[in-house]
Short mmCIF file of C-alpha atoms in Angstrom, two decimals:
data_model
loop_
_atom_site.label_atom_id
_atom_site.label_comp_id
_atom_site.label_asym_id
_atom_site.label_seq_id
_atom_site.Cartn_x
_atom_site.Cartn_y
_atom_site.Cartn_z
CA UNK A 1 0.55 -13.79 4.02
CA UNK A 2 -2.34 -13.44 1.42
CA UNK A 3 -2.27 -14.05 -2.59
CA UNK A 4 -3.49 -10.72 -4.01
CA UNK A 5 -3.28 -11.56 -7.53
CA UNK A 6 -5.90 -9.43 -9.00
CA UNK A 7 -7.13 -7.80 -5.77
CA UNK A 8 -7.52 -4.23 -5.25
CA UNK A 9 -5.30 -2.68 -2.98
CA UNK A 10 -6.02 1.38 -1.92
CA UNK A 11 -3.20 3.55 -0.10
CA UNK A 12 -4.72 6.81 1.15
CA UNK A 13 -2.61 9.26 1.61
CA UNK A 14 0.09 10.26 -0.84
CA UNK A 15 3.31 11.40 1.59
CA UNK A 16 6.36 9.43 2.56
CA UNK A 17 4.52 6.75 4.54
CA UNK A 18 2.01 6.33 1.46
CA UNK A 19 5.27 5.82 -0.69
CA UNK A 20 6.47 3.36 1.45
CA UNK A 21 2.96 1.25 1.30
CA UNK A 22 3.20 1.23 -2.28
CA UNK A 23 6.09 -0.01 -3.04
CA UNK A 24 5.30 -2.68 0.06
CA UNK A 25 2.30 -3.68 -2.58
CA UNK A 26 3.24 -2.51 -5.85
CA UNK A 27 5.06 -6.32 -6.82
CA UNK A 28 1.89 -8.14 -5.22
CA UNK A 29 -1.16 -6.74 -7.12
CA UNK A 30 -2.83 -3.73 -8.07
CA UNK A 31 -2.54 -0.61 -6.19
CA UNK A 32 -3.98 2.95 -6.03
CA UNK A 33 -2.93 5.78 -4.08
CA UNK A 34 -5.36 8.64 -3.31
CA UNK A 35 -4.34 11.83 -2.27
CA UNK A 36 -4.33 15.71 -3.01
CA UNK A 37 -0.25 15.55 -3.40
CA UNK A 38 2.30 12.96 -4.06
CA UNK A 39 5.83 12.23 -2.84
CA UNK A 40 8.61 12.25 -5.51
CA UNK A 41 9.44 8.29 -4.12
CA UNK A 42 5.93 7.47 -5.91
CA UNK A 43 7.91 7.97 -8.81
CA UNK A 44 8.75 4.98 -10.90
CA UNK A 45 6.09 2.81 -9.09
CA UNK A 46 3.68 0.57 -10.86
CA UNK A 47 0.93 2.35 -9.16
CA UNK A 48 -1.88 4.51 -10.18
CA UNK A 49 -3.08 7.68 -8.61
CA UNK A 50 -5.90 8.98 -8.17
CA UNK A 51 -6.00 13.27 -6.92
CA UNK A 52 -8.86 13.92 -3.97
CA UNK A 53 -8.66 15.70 -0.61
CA UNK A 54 -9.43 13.63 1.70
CA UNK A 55 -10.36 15.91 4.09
CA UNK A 56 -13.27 16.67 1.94
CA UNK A 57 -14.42 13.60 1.00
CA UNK A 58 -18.11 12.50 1.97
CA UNK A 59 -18.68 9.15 3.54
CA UNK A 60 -20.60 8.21 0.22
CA UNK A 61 -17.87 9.48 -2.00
CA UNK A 62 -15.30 7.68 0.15
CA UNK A 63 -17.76 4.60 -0.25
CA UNK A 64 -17.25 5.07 -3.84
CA UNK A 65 -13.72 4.96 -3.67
CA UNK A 66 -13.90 2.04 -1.25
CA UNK A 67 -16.08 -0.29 -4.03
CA UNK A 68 -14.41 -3.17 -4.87
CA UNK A 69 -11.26 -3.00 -2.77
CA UNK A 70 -9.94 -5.57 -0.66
CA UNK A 71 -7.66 -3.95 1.25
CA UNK A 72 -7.07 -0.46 2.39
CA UNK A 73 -4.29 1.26 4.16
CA UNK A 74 -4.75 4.75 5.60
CA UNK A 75 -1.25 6.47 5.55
CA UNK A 76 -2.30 10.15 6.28
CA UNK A 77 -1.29 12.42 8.89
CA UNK A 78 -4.57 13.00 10.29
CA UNK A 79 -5.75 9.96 12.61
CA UNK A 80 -9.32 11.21 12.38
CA UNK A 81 -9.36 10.95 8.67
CA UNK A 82 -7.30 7.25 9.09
CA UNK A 83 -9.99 6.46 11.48
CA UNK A 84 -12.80 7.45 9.50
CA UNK A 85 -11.71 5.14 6.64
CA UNK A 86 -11.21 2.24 9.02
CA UNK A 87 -14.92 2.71 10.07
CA UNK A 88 -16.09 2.64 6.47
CA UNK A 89 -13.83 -0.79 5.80
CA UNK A 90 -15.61 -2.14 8.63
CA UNK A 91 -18.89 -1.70 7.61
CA UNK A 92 -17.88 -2.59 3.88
CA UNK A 93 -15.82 -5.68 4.64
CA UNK A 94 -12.98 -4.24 3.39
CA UNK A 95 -9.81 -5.23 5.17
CA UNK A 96 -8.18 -2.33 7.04
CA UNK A 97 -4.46 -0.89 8.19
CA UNK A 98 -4.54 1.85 9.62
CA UNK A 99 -0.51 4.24 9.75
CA UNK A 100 -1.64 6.44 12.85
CA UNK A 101 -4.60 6.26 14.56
CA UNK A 102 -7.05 3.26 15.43
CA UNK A 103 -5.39 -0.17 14.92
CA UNK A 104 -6.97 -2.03 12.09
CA UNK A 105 -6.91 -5.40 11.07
CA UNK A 106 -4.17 -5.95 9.34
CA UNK A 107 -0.69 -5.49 10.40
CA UNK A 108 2.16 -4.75 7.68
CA UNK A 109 5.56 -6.41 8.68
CA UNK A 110 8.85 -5.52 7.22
CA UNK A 111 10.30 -8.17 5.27
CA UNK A 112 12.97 -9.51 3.91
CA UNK A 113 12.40 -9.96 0.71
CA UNK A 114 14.50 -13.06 -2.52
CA UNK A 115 14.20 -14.47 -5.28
CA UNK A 116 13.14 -17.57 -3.19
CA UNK A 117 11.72 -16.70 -0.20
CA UNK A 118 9.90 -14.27 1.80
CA UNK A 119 10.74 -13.37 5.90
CA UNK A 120 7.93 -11.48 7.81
CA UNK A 121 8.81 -9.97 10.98
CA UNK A 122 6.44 -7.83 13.16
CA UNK A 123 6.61 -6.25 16.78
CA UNK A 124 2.97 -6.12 16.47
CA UNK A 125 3.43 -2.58 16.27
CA UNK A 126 5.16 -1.95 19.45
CA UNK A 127 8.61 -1.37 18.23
CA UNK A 128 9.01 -0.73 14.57
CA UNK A 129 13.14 -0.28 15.01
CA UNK A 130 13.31 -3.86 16.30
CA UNK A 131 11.70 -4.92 13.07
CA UNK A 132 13.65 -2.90 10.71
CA UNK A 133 16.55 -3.65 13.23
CA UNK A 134 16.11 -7.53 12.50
CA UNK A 135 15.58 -6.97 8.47
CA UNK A 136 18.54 -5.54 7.99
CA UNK A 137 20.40 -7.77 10.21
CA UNK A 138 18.76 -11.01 7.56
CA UNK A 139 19.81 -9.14 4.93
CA UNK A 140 23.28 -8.69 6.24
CA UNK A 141 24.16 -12.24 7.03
CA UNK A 142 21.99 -14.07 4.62
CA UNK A 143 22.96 -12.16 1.65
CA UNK A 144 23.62 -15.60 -0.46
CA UNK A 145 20.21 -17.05 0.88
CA UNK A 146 18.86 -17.40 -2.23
CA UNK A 147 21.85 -19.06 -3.84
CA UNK A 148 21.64 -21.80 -0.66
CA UNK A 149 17.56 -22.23 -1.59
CA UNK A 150 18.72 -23.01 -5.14
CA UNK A 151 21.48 -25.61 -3.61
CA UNK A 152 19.49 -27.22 -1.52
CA UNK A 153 16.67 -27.72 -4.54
CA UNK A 154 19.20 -29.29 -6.54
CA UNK A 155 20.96 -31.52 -3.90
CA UNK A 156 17.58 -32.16 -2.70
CA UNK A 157 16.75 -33.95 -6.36
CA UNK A 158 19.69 -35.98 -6.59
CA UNK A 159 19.14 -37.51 -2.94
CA UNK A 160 15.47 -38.66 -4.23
CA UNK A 161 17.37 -40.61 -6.87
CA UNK A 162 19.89 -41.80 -4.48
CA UNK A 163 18.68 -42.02 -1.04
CA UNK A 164 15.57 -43.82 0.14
CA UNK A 165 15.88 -42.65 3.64
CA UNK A 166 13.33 -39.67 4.10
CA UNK A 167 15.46 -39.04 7.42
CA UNK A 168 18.55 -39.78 6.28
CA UNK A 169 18.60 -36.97 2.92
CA UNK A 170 17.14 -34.54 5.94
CA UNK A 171 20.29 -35.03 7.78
CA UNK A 172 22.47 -34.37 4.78
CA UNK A 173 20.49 -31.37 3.61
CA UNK A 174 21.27 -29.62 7.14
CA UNK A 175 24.92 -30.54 7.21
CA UNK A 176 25.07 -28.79 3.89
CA UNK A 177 22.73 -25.72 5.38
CA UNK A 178 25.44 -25.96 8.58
CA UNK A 179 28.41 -25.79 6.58
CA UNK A 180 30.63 -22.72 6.45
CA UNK A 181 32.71 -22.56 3.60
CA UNK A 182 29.59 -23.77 1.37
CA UNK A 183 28.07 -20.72 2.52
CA UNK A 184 31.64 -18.45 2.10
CA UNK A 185 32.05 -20.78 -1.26
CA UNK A 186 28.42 -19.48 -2.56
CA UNK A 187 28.90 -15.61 -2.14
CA UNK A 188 31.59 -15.80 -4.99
CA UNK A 189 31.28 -19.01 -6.93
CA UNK A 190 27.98 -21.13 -6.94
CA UNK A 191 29.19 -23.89 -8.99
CA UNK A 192 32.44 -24.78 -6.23
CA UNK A 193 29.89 -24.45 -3.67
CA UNK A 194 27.67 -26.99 -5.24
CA UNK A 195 31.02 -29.14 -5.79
CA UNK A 196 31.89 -29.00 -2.20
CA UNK A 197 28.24 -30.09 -1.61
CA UNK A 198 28.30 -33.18 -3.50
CA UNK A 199 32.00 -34.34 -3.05
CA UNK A 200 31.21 -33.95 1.21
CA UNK A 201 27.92 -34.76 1.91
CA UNK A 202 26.58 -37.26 -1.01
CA UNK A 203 29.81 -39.27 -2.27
CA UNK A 204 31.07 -39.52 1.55
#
């Protein structure tokens, strides 16, 4: 996980898989896709473009292009043009991930994605399904997660007030985490969730 807050991020390659990378970045920092076409899912994106063909491209014009970046992600079709980029990032310093072709070094996991937090999973490229498989599967079951994260935060307060015991307001903060109906209670209705909270687990 990296801060990109005002770091150049370049997606080569313009298709469905350069879509995809985009919108991976788009929230993060800026990003800029080059390509001779671009999918319709580009649309709506905070993202710029920028129209080349690739395939024609010198090594010093894709240098150029290169200039400043810190990360690049080569989501063409062709692995020869991927690869080609990924040679230029190495010799620039620019970090590299690479769609099809030569691995770089940089792996993009799927995530799961709040208000509050931020889940990475990755196969290490071996089995994209499994990690798509497991997002959606987080997603599914933790859909109040981010309501919880804002419980805890506020039950977490009131024990510093209350509770001296590092170890003991750790043992109340996972009894809340382990209990069911606070977690049915939060899908519909935050503040009896909160209620149940305090009236169980810090007025006991």
């Amino acid at each position: 996980m990296l801060d990109l807050t005002g770091r150049r991020v370049l997606i080569f390659g313009g298709g469905d898989v350069g879509a995809r990378k985009a919108a991976y970045f788009e929230h993060e920092t800026e990003v800029t896709v080059i390509s001779r076409s671009f999918s319709p899912d580009l649309e709506g994106l905070a993202v710029q473009r920028q129209e080349a063909d690739l395939s024609s491209l010198t090594d010093e014009a894709l240098r150029g292009i290169l200039q400043g970046a810190f990360l690049a992600v080569a989501a063409t079709q062709d692995p020869v043009i991927n690869n080609r980029i990924g040679k230029l990032c190495a010799e620039m310093g620019v970090l590299f991930n690479n769609a099809a072709g030569e691995p770089g070094d940089v792996i993009i996991p799927s995530i799961v994605r709040g208000s509050n937090y931020l889940v990475a999973i990755s196969t290490r490229g071996k089995s994209p399904a499994v990690s798509r498989y497991l997002r959606e599967k987080l997603e599914a079951e933790y859909a109040d997660l981010d309501r919880m994260i804002d419980l805890q935060e506020e039950v977490r307060s009131m024990l510093k007030k209350t509770e001296p015991v590092q170890e003991e307001r750790s043992r109340i903060l996972w009894k809340i985490l382990s209990d069911d109906e606070i977690w049915e209670a939060l899908a519909s209705d935050y503040s009896r969730a909160r209620g149940l909270a305090i009236k169980r687990y810090l007025h006991a």
